[in-house]
CSV table of C-alpha atoms in Angstrom, one decimal:
chain,number,residue,atom,x,y,z
M,7,MET,CA,-256.4,8.6,-73.9
M,8,ALA,CA,-253.8,7.4,-71.4
M,9,ILE,CA,-251.6,10.5,-71.7
M,10,GLN,CA,-254.7,12.7,-71.6
M,11,SER,CA,-255.9,11.0,-68.4
M,12,LEU,CA,-252.5,11.2,-66.8
M,13,LEU,CA,-252.3,15.0,-67.5
M,14,ILE,CA,-255.8,15.5,-66.0
M,15,ILE,CA,-254.8,13.6,-62.9
M,16,LEU,CA,-251.5,15.5,-62.5
M,17,VAL,CA,-253.0,19.0,-63.2
M,18,VAL,CA,-256.1,18.5,-61.0
M,19,LEU,CA,-254.0,16.9,-58.2
M,20,ALA,CA,-251.5,19.8,-58.3
M,21,VAL,CA,-254.2,22.5,-58.2
M,22,LEU,CA,-256.0,20.8,-55.3
M,23,LEU,CA,-252.8,20.5,-53.3
M,24,ILE,CA,-251.9,24.1,-53.9
M,25,LEU,CA,-255.4,25.0,-52.6
M,26,GLY,CA,-254.7,23.1,-49.5
M,27,VAL,CA,-257.1,20.2,-50.1
M,28,PRO,CA,-256.1,17.0,-48.1
M,29,ILE,CA,-254.1,14.6,-50.2
M,30,SER,CA,-256.6,11.7,-49.9
M,31,TYR,CA,-259.4,13.9,-51.2
M,32,ALA,CA,-257.1,15.3,-53.9
M,33,ILE,CA,-256.2,11.8,-55.1
M,34,GLY,CA,-259.8,10.7,-55.3
M,35,ILE,CA,-261.1,13.9,-57.0
M,36,SER,CA,-258.3,14.0,-59.6
M,37,SER,CA,-258.8,10.3,-60.4
M,38,LEU,CA,-262.6,10.8,-60.9
M,39,ALA,CA,-261.9,13.8,-63.1
M,40,ALA,CA,-259.7,11.6,-65.4
M,41,ILE,CA,-262.1,8.7,-65.7
M,42,LEU,CA,-265.2,10.9,-66.4
M,43,GLN,CA,-264.1,11.3,-70.0
M,44,VAL,CA,-264.8,7.6,-70.7
M,45,VAL,CA,-267.2,6.5,-67.9
M,46,SER,CA,-270.4,8.1,-66.8
M,47,LEU,CA,-270.6,10.0,-63.5
M,48,ASP,CA,-273.0,7.5,-61.8
M,49,VAL,CA,-270.9,4.5,-62.7
M,50,SER,CA,-267.6,6.3,-61.8
M,51,VAL,CA,-268.8,7.3,-58.3
M,52,LEU,CA,-270.3,3.8,-57.6
M,53,THR,CA,-267.1,2.0,-58.7
M,54,ALA,CA,-264.9,4.5,-56.9
M,55,SER,CA,-266.7,3.9,-53.6
M,56,GLN,CA,-266.4,0.2,-54.1
M,57,ARG,CA,-262.7,0.5,-54.7
M,58,ILE,CA,-262.2,2.5,-51.5
M,59,PHE,CA,-263.8,-0.3,-49.4
M,60,VAL,CA,-261.9,-3.0,-51.3
M,61,GLY,CA,-258.6,-1.1,-50.6
M,62,MET,CA,-259.3,-0.7,-46.9
M,63,SER,CA,-260.6,-4.3,-46.3
M,64,LYS,CA,-257.3,-6.1,-46.8
M,65,PHE,CA,-256.3,-8.0,-43.6
M,66,SER,CA,-252.6,-7.2,-44.1
M,67,LEU,CA,-253.3,-3.5,-43.6
M,68,THR,CA,-253.8,-4.3,-39.9
M,69,ALA,CA,-250.0,-4.3,-39.6
M,70,ILE,CA,-249.8,-0.5,-40.2
M,71,PRO,CA,-252.0,0.7,-37.2
M,72,PHE,CA,-250.3,-1.9,-34.9
M,73,PHE,CA,-246.8,-0.8,-35.8
M,74,ILE,CA,-247.9,2.9,-35.4
M,75,LEU,CA,-249.2,2.1,-32.0
M,76,ALA,CA,-246.1,0.1,-31.0
M,77,GLY,CA,-243.9,3.0,-32.3
M,78,ASN,CA,-245.8,5.6,-30.3
M,79,LEU,CA,-245.5,3.4,-27.1
M,80,MET,CA,-241.8,3.1,-27.7
M,81,ASN,CA,-241.5,6.9,-28.1
M,82,GLN,CA,-242.1,7.3,-24.3
M,83,GLY,CA,-239.4,8.4,-22.0
M,84,GLY,CA,-236.3,6.3,-21.3
M,85,ILE,CA,-235.9,4.5,-24.6
M,86,ALA,CA,-234.1,7.2,-26.6
M,87,LYS,CA,-231.7,7.9,-23.7
M,88,ARG,CA,-230.8,4.2,-23.5
M,89,LEU,CA,-230.1,4.0,-27.3
M,90,VAL,CA,-228.0,7.2,-27.2
M,91,ASP,CA,-225.9,5.8,-24.4
M,92,PHE,CA,-225.5,2.5,-26.3
M,93,VAL,CA,-224.4,4.1,-29.5
M,94,LEU,CA,-222.1,6.5,-27.7
M,95,ALA,CA,-220.4,3.6,-25.9
M,96,ILE,CA,-219.6,2.0,-29.3
M,97,LEU,CA,-218.8,5.1,-31.5
M,98,GLY,CA,-217.7,7.6,-28.9
M,99,LYS,CA,-214.0,7.5,-29.8
M,100,LEU,CA,-214.6,8.8,-33.3
M,101,PRO,CA,-214.0,12.5,-34.0
M,102,GLY,CA,-217.2,14.4,-33.4
M,103,SER,CA,-218.5,11.7,-31.1
M,104,LEU,CA,-221.8,13.4,-30.4
M,105,LEU,CA,-222.5,13.9,-34.1
M,106,VAL,CA,-221.7,10.3,-34.9
M,107,THR,CA,-223.8,9.1,-31.9
M,108,ASN,CA,-226.7,11.2,-33.2
M,109,VAL,CA,-226.5,9.4,-36.5
M,110,GLY,CA,-226.4,5.9,-35.0
M,111,ALA,CA,-229.1,6.6,-32.4
M,112,ASN,CA,-231.4,8.0,-35.1
M,113,ALA,CA,-231.1,4.8,-37.1
M,114,LEU,CA,-232.0,2.6,-34.2
M,115,PHE,CA,-234.7,4.8,-32.7
M,116,GLY,CA,-236.2,5.6,-36.1
M,117,ALA,CA,-236.4,1.8,-36.9
M,118,ILE,CA,-238.1,1.2,-33.5
M,119,SER,CA,-240.5,4.1,-33.6
M,120,GLY,CA,-241.2,4.0,-37.3
M,121,SER,CA,-241.0,7.8,-37.5
M,122,ALA,CA,-238.1,10.0,-38.8
M,123,SER,CA,-239.5,13.1,-37.1
M,124,ALA,CA,-239.9,11.3,-33.8
M,125,ALA,CA,-236.3,10.2,-34.0
M,126,ALA,CA,-235.1,13.7,-34.8
M,127,ALA,CA,-237.1,15.1,-31.9
M,128,ALA,CA,-236.2,12.5,-29.3
M,129,VAL,CA,-232.5,11.8,-30.1
M,130,GLY,CA,-231.8,15.4,-31.0
M,131,SER,CA,-233.1,16.5,-27.6
M,132,MET,CA,-230.9,13.9,-25.9
M,133,VAL,CA,-227.6,15.0,-27.5
M,134,ARG,CA,-228.2,18.7,-27.7
M,135,GLU,CA,-227.2,19.5,-24.1
M,136,GLY,CA,-223.8,17.7,-24.5
M,137,GLU,CA,-223.2,19.4,-27.9
M,138,GLU,CA,-223.8,22.8,-26.4
M,139,GLU,CA,-221.4,22.1,-23.5
M,140,GLN,CA,-218.7,21.0,-25.9
M,141,GLY,CA,-219.1,24.0,-28.2
M,142,TYR,CA,-220.5,22.2,-31.3
M,143,ASP,CA,-222.1,24.4,-34.0
M,144,PRO,CA,-225.9,24.3,-33.4
M,145,ALA,CA,-226.5,24.5,-37.2
M,146,LEU,CA,-224.2,21.6,-37.9
M,147,CYS,CA,-225.8,19.5,-35.1
M,148,ALA,CA,-229.3,20.2,-36.5
M,149,ALA,CA,-228.1,19.3,-40.0
M,150,THR,CA,-226.6,16.0,-38.8
M,151,ASN,CA,-229.7,15.2,-36.8
M,152,GLY,CA,-232.1,15.9,-39.7
M,153,ALA,CA,-230.0,14.2,-42.4
M,154,SER,CA,-229.6,11.0,-40.4
M,155,ALA,CA,-233.2,10.5,-39.1
M,156,PRO,CA,-234.8,9.1,-42.2
M,157,ALA,CA,-232.4,6.1,-42.2
M,158,GLY,CA,-234.8,4.5,-39.7
M,159,LEU,CA,-237.6,4.4,-42.3
M,160,LEU,CA,-235.6,2.0,-44.4
M,161,ILE,CA,-234.7,-0.3,-41.5
M,162,PRO,CA,-237.6,-2.5,-40.5
M,163,PRO,CA,-240.2,-2.5,-39.2
M,164,SER,CA,-241.1,0.1,-41.9
M,165,ASN,CA,-244.6,1.2,-42.6
M,166,ALA,CA,-243.4,2.6,-45.9
M,167,LEU,CA,-242.3,-0.9,-47.0
M,168,ILE,CA,-245.6,-2.4,-45.9
M,169,THR,CA,-247.5,0.2,-47.9
M,170,TYR,CA,-245.3,-0.6,-51.0
M,171,SER,CA,-245.9,-4.3,-50.5
M,172,LEU,CA,-249.7,-3.7,-50.7
M,173,VAL,CA,-249.6,-1.3,-53.7
M,174,SER,CA,-247.1,-3.5,-55.7
M,175,GLY,CA,-249.4,-6.5,-55.6
M,176,GLY,CA,-248.2,-8.4,-52.6
M,177,THR,CA,-244.4,-8.2,-52.7
M,178,SER,CA,-243.1,-10.2,-49.7
M,179,VAL,CA,-243.0,-8.0,-46.6
M,180,ALA,CA,-240.3,-10.3,-45.1
M,181,ALA,CA,-238.1,-9.9,-48.2
M,182,LEU,CA,-238.6,-6.2,-48.2
M,183,PHE,CA,-237.7,-5.9,-44.5
M,184,LEU,CA,-234.5,-7.9,-45.1
M,185,ALA,CA,-233.7,-5.8,-48.1
M,186,GLY,CA,-234.0,-2.6,-46.1
M,187,TYR,CA,-231.2,-3.2,-43.8
M,188,ILE,CA,-228.2,-2.6,-46.1
M,189,PRO,CA,-229.7,0.6,-47.7
M,190,GLY,CA,-230.5,1.9,-44.2
M,191,VAL,CA,-226.9,1.2,-43.1
M,192,ILE,CA,-225.6,2.8,-46.2
M,193,TRP,CA,-227.6,6.0,-45.5
M,194,SER,CA,-226.3,6.1,-41.9
M,195,THR,CA,-222.7,5.3,-43.0
M,196,CYS,CA,-222.8,8.2,-45.5
M,197,CYS,CA,-223.9,10.5,-42.7
M,198,ILE,CA,-221.2,9.2,-40.3
M,199,LEU,CA,-218.5,9.8,-42.9
M,200,VAL,CA,-219.6,13.4,-43.4
M,201,ALA,CA,-219.9,14.0,-39.7
M,202,VAL,CA,-216.4,12.6,-39.1
M,203,MET,CA,-215.0,14.7,-41.9
M,204,ILE,CA,-216.5,17.9,-40.7
M,205,ALA,CA,-215.6,17.1,-37.1
M,206,LYS,CA,-211.9,16.7,-38.0
M,207,ARG,CA,-212.0,20.0,-39.9
M,208,ASN,CA,-213.6,21.8,-36.9
M,209,GLY,CA,-211.5,20.1,-34.3
M,210,TYR,CA,-214.3,18.2,-32.5
M,211,ARG,CA,-212.7,15.3,-30.7
M,212,GLY,CA,-214.1,12.0,-29.5
M,213,VAL,CA,-214.4,10.8,-25.9
M,214,PRO,CA,-210.9,10.9,-24.4
M,215,GLY,CA,-209.2,7.9,-22.9
M,216,LYS,CA,-209.2,4.2,-23.8
M,217,PHE,CA,-212.1,2.3,-25.0
M,218,ASP,CA,-214.3,1.5,-22.0
M,219,TRP,CA,-215.5,-2.1,-22.2
M,220,GLN,CA,-217.3,-1.9,-18.9
M,221,ASN,CA,-219.3,1.1,-20.0
M,222,LEU,CA,-220.2,-0.7,-23.3
M,223,ILE,CA,-221.5,-3.7,-21.4
M,224,GLN,CA,-223.6,-1.6,-19.0
M,225,ALA,CA,-225.0,0.5,-21.9
M,226,THR,CA,-225.7,-2.7,-23.9
M,227,LEU,CA,-227.6,-4.3,-21.0
M,228,ARG,CA,-229.7,-1.1,-20.6
M,229,ALA,CA,-230.5,-1.0,-24.3
M,230,ILE,CA,-231.2,-4.7,-24.8
M,231,PRO,CA,-234.9,-4.5,-23.9
M,232,ALA,CA,-235.5,-1.8,-26.6
M,233,LEU,CA,-233.3,-3.5,-29.2
M,234,SER,CA,-235.0,-6.8,-28.6
M,235,LEU,CA,-238.2,-5.5,-30.2
M,236,ILE,CA,-236.4,-5.4,-33.6
M,237,ILE,CA,-234.7,-8.8,-33.0
M,238,VAL,CA,-237.9,-10.6,-31.8
M,239,VAL,CA,-240.5,-9.1,-34.2
M,240,ILE,CA,-238.4,-8.8,-37.4
M,241,GLY,CA,-236.6,-12.1,-36.7
M,242,GLY,CA,-240.0,-13.8,-36.3
M,243,ILE,CA,-241.3,-12.3,-39.5
M,244,ILE,CA,-238.2,-13.2,-41.5
M,245,ILE,CA,-237.9,-16.8,-40.4
M,246,GLY,CA,-241.7,-17.3,-40.8
M,247,VAL,CA,-242.7,-17.9,-37.2
M,248,PHE,CA,-245.5,-15.3,-37.7
M,249,THR,CA,-246.7,-12.9,-40.4
M,250,ALA,CA,-246.1,-9.2,-40.5
M,251,THR,CA,-249.6,-8.6,-39.2
M,252,GLU,CA,-249.1,-11.0,-36.2
M,253,GLY,CA,-245.6,-9.5,-35.7
M,254,SER,CA,-247.1,-6.0,-35.4
M,255,ALA,CA,-249.5,-7.2,-32.7
M,256,ILE,CA,-246.7,-8.8,-30.8
M,257,ALA,CA,-244.8,-5.5,-31.1
M,258,VAL,CA,-247.6,-3.6,-29.4
M,259,VAL,CA,-247.7,-6.1,-26.5
M,260,TYR,CA,-243.9,-5.9,-26.2
M,261,ALA,CA,-243.9,-2.1,-26.3
M,262,LEU,CA,-246.7,-1.9,-23.8
M,263,LEU,CA,-244.9,-4.2,-21.3
M,264,LEU,CA,-241.7,-2.3,-21.8
M,265,SER,CA,-243.4,1.0,-21.1
M,266,VAL,CA,-244.9,-0.4,-17.9
M,267,CYS,CA,-241.5,-1.7,-16.8
M,268,TYR,CA,-239.9,1.6,-17.5
M,269,ARG,CA,-242.7,3.3,-15.5
M,270,SER,CA,-243.1,5.9,-18.3
M,271,LEU,CA,-246.8,5.2,-19.0
M,272,SER,CA,-249.8,6.7,-17.2
M,273,TRP,CA,-253.4,6.1,-18.0
M,274,LYS,CA,-253.7,9.6,-19.4
M,275,THR,CA,-250.6,9.2,-21.6
M,276,PHE,CA,-251.8,5.8,-22.8
M,277,TRP,CA,-255.1,7.3,-23.8
M,278,HIS,CA,-253.3,10.0,-25.8
M,279,ILE,CA,-251.1,7.4,-27.5
M,280,VAL,CA,-254.1,5.3,-28.5
M,281,THR,CA,-256.1,8.3,-29.9
M,282,ASP,CA,-253.1,9.7,-31.7
M,283,SER,CA,-252.3,6.3,-33.2
M,284,ALA,CA,-256.0,5.9,-34.3
M,285,LYS,CA,-256.0,9.2,-36.0
M,286,MET,CA,-252.8,8.6,-37.8
M,287,SER,CA,-253.8,5.0,-38.8
M,288,GLY,CA,-257.2,6.3,-40.0
M,289,MET,CA,-255.5,8.8,-42.3
M,290,ILE,CA,-253.1,6.3,-43.7
M,291,VAL,CA,-255.6,3.5,-44.2
M,292,PHE,CA,-258.2,5.9,-45.8
M,293,LEU,CA,-255.4,7.2,-48.1
M,294,ILE,CA,-254.6,3.6,-49.2
M,295,GLY,CA,-258.3,3.0,-49.8
M,296,VAL,CA,-258.7,6.2,-51.9
M,297,SER,CA,-255.5,5.3,-53.9
M,298,ASN,CA,-257.3,2.2,-55.1
M,299,ILE,CA,-259.5,4.6,-57.2
M,300,MET,CA,-256.4,5.9,-58.9
M,301,GLY,CA,-255.1,2.4,-59.4
M,302,TRP,CA,-258.4,1.5,-61.1
M,303,VAL,CA,-258.3,4.6,-63.3
M,304,MET,CA,-254.7,3.9,-64.3
M,305,ALA,CA,-255.5,0.3,-65.2
M,306,PHE,CA,-258.7,1.2,-67.1
M,307,THR,CA,-257.0,4.0,-69.1
M,308,GLN,CA,-253.7,2.0,-69.5
M,309,ILE,CA,-251.6,4.8,-68.0
M,310,PRO,CA,-248.7,2.5,-66.8
M,311,GLN,CA,-248.4,1.0,-70.3
M,312,ALA,CA,-248.3,4.5,-71.8
M,313,ILE,CA,-245.6,5.7,-69.3
M,314,SER,CA,-243.6,2.5,-70.0
M,315,ALA,CA,-243.8,3.0,-73.8
M,316,ALA,CA,-242.9,6.7,-73.5
M,317,LEU,CA,-239.8,6.1,-71.4
M,318,LEU,CA,-238.7,3.2,-73.6
M,319,SER,CA,-239.2,5.3,-76.7
M,320,LEU,CA,-236.7,7.9,-75.3
M,321,THR,CA,-234.1,5.2,-74.6
M,322,ASP,CA,-233.8,1.5,-74.0
M,323,ASN,CA,-230.9,2.1,-71.6
M,324,SER,CA,-232.0,1.0,-68.1
M,325,PHE,CA,-229.3,3.2,-66.6
M,326,ILE,CA,-230.8,6.4,-68.1
M,327,ILE,CA,-234.4,5.3,-67.4
M,328,LEU,CA,-233.6,4.8,-63.7
M,329,LEU,CA,-231.8,8.2,-63.6
M,330,ILE,CA,-234.9,9.8,-65.0
M,331,MET,CA,-237.1,8.0,-62.4
M,332,ASN,CA,-234.8,9.1,-59.6
M,333,GLY,CA,-235.0,12.7,-60.7
M,334,ILE,CA,-238.8,12.6,-60.8
M,335,LEU,CA,-239.1,10.9,-57.4
M,336,LEU,CA,-236.6,13.3,-55.8
M,337,ILE,CA,-238.6,16.3,-57.1
M,338,ALA,CA,-241.9,14.8,-56.0
M,339,GLY,CA,-240.5,13.9,-52.6
M,340,THR,CA,-239.8,17.6,-51.9
M,341,PHE,CA,-243.6,18.3,-52.1
M,342,MET,CA,-245.2,15.0,-51.0
M,343,ASP,CA,-245.2,12.8,-48.0
M,344,VAL,CA,-243.8,9.2,-48.3
M,345,THR,CA,-247.1,7.3,-48.2
M,346,PRO,CA,-249.1,9.2,-50.9
M,347,ALA,CA,-246.0,9.3,-53.1
M,348,ILE,CA,-245.7,5.5,-52.9
M,349,LEU,CA,-249.3,5.1,-53.7
M,350,ILE,CA,-249.0,7.3,-56.8
M,351,PHE,CA,-245.6,6.3,-58.3
M,352,THR,CA,-245.6,2.6,-57.7
M,353,PRO,CA,-248.2,1.7,-60.3
M,354,LEU,CA,-246.6,4.2,-62.7
M,355,PHE,CA,-243.0,3.0,-62.5
M,356,LEU,CA,-243.1,-0.6,-61.4
M,357,PRO,CA,-244.3,-1.9,-64.8
M,358,VAL,CA,-241.4,0.0,-66.4
M,359,VAL,CA,-238.6,-1.5,-64.3
M,360,LYS,CA,-240.1,-4.9,-64.8
M,361,THR,CA,-239.6,-4.6,-68.5
M,362,PHE,CA,-235.8,-4.8,-68.0
M,363,GLY,CA,-235.9,-7.4,-65.3
M,364,MET,CA,-235.6,-5.4,-62.1
M,365,SER,CA,-236.9,-7.1,-59.0
M,366,PRO,CA,-239.9,-5.4,-57.3
M,367,ILE,CA,-237.9,-5.7,-54.1
M,368,GLN,CA,-235.0,-3.6,-55.4
M,369,PHE,CA,-237.4,-1.0,-56.9
M,370,GLY,CA,-239.2,-0.8,-53.6
M,371,LEU,CA,-236.0,0.2,-51.8
M,372,ILE,CA,-235.1,2.7,-54.6
M,373,LEU,CA,-238.6,4.2,-54.3
M,374,VAL,CA,-238.6,4.5,-50.5
M,375,TYR,CA,-234.9,5.8,-50.4
M,376,ASN,CA,-235.8,8.5,-52.9
M,377,LEU,CA,-238.9,9.6,-51.0
M,378,CYS,CA,-237.1,9.5,-47.6
M,379,ILE,CA,-234.8,12.2,-49.0
M,380,GLY,CA,-238.0,14.4,-49.4
M,381,ASN,CA,-238.3,14.3,-45.6
M,382,ILE,CA,-235.2,16.5,-45.3
M,383,THR,CA,-235.6,18.8,-48.3
M,384,PRO,CA,-237.6,22.1,-48.3
M,385,PRO,CA,-240.4,23.2,-48.9
M,386,VAL,CA,-242.1,20.3,-47.0
M,387,GLY,CA,-239.2,18.5,-45.3
M,388,ASN,CA,-241.0,17.7,-42.0
M,389,THR,CA,-238.0,15.9,-40.4
M,390,LEU,CA,-235.6,18.7,-41.4
M,391,PHE,CA,-237.8,21.4,-39.8
M,392,VAL,CA,-238.2,19.3,-36.6
M,393,ALA,CA,-234.4,19.0,-36.4
M,394,ILE,CA,-234.1,22.8,-36.9
M,395,LYS,CA,-236.6,23.4,-34.1
M,396,VAL,CA,-234.9,21.0,-31.7
M,397,GLY,CA,-231.6,22.5,-32.5
M,398,LYS,CA,-232.8,26.1,-31.9
M,399,THR,CA,-231.4,27.4,-35.2
M,400,SER,CA,-232.6,28.5,-38.6
M,401,LEU,CA,-233.0,27.0,-42.1
M,402,ALA,CA,-230.6,29.6,-43.6
M,403,ARG,CA,-227.8,28.4,-41.2
M,404,VAL,CA,-228.5,24.7,-41.6
M,405,MET,CA,-228.7,24.4,-45.4
M,406,PRO,CA,-225.0,24.9,-46.1
M,407,HIS,CA,-224.2,21.9,-43.9
M,408,MET,CA,-227.2,20.0,-45.4
M,409,LEU,CA,-225.7,20.3,-48.9
M,410,ILE,CA,-222.7,18.1,-47.9
M,411,TYR,CA,-225.1,15.5,-46.4
M,412,TYR,CA,-227.2,15.6,-49.6
M,413,ILE,CA,-224.2,14.8,-51.7
M,414,ALA,CA,-223.3,11.8,-49.5
M,415,ILE,CA,-226.9,10.5,-49.3
M,416,LEU,CA,-227.3,10.8,-53.1
M,417,ALA,CA,-224.2,8.7,-53.5
M,418,GLY,CA,-225.9,6.1,-51.4
M,419,LEU,CA,-228.9,6.3,-53.6
M,420,LEU,CA,-226.8,5.6,-56.7
M,421,LEU,CA,-225.5,2.5,-54.9
M,422,VAL,CA,-229.0,1.3,-54.1
M,423,THR,CA,-230.2,2.1,-57.7
M,424,TYR,CA,-227.4,0.5,-59.7
M,425,VAL,CA,-226.0,-2.2,-57.5
M,426,SER,CA,-228.7,-4.8,-57.1
M,427,THR,CA,-226.9,-6.8,-54.5
M,428,VAL,CA,-227.3,-3.9,-52.1
M,429,SER,CA,-231.0,-4.6,-51.8
M,430,LEU,CA,-231.1,-8.2,-52.8
M,431,ALA,CA,-228.2,-9.8,-51.0
M,432,LEU,CA,-229.9,-10.5,-47.7
M,433,PRO,CA,-233.1,-11.8,-49.3
M,434,MET,CA,-231.1,-14.1,-51.5
M,435,ILE,CA,-229.0,-15.4,-48.6
M,436,ALA,CA,-232.3,-16.1,-46.7
M,437,GLY,CA,-233.6,-18.0,-49.7
M,438,MET,CA,-236.5,-15.6,-50.5
M,439,LEU,CA,-235.4,-15.0,-54.1
């Protein structure tokens, strides 16, 4: 029954998505189609509606709309420019300084804004003029911008990690936030290494002259207000001064005050930010609520146990099992957004990795890292297409450069997958494990 139910879910879900049905409706309908073989229609619909409200009524969910609102406030003018100047002051001497700066600024701005696409749009626009003046290849610049932007989704505050915490049964948000730093840095470092290698080959030099300490101090002072959001909010969550939900509210107040101080916020802009944040939050929260139907169906029909048994019947080698999971997640990520994929695959794969003793924290980072790669892979690849649009180039010209970045980023994925200390070192040092 479990395998039959899983096949019904996957087939119905795939057909509905191909037909263009919104992902939340597709998840709910496919789940109901699977459960109807064992539960009557009236009971299924009643239970499903109850599961939606139960899924959406969790207090910890409040953190998601608050962080979305804070990120949208931080997206306003002035912040991206300050972060670009700050990173350029630090990394500007490396070959291909503007490429390297793009990578570093994407990591910082993506972490602050919570959106890879926003980082690619804002930071890419900031560095594009300088890249054009210095004769950089537009396709290479777009590839660098797109490849590096998802790193910010791993670095807290991360809505993807908050969503995983909820779906995985309450994995510590603070521990997940701490665990995200090293994988995020690994992603960015992989992109920097590729950018430097290509820059040397193409003759792109760094900023001439000696290292300018005065410029670094000035750039740091200008960037401190924006960087302080990460320090204050994430620091407070990690050391236990406030919860993730309280921290998200503090982030909104801080971002609002910063926008007012930068004079980048009008009443009209503020209204658009609030309405856009509400729409985005509504979609995500409803999606989480609907995913509770799928969670109930999977638990009732024992799909996770069947998946675990099937994988373990193939091999008891955890290395191979993780390799298979990575392959499935990479393929799924090319067609699905991060949030729905987390909701679908967490209950499927988490029980499997628990059988060989993997920490839910490490699996959460493996899951999110895999799905972030989907942000920069066709046919969906929203972040990649934003970078192409900003760079005024084409997919055909960008993809040869992206292939090199894919190799480096996948090498980082192997580190996150098979070296547990990459994800667990900081939580262990903080005494959370």
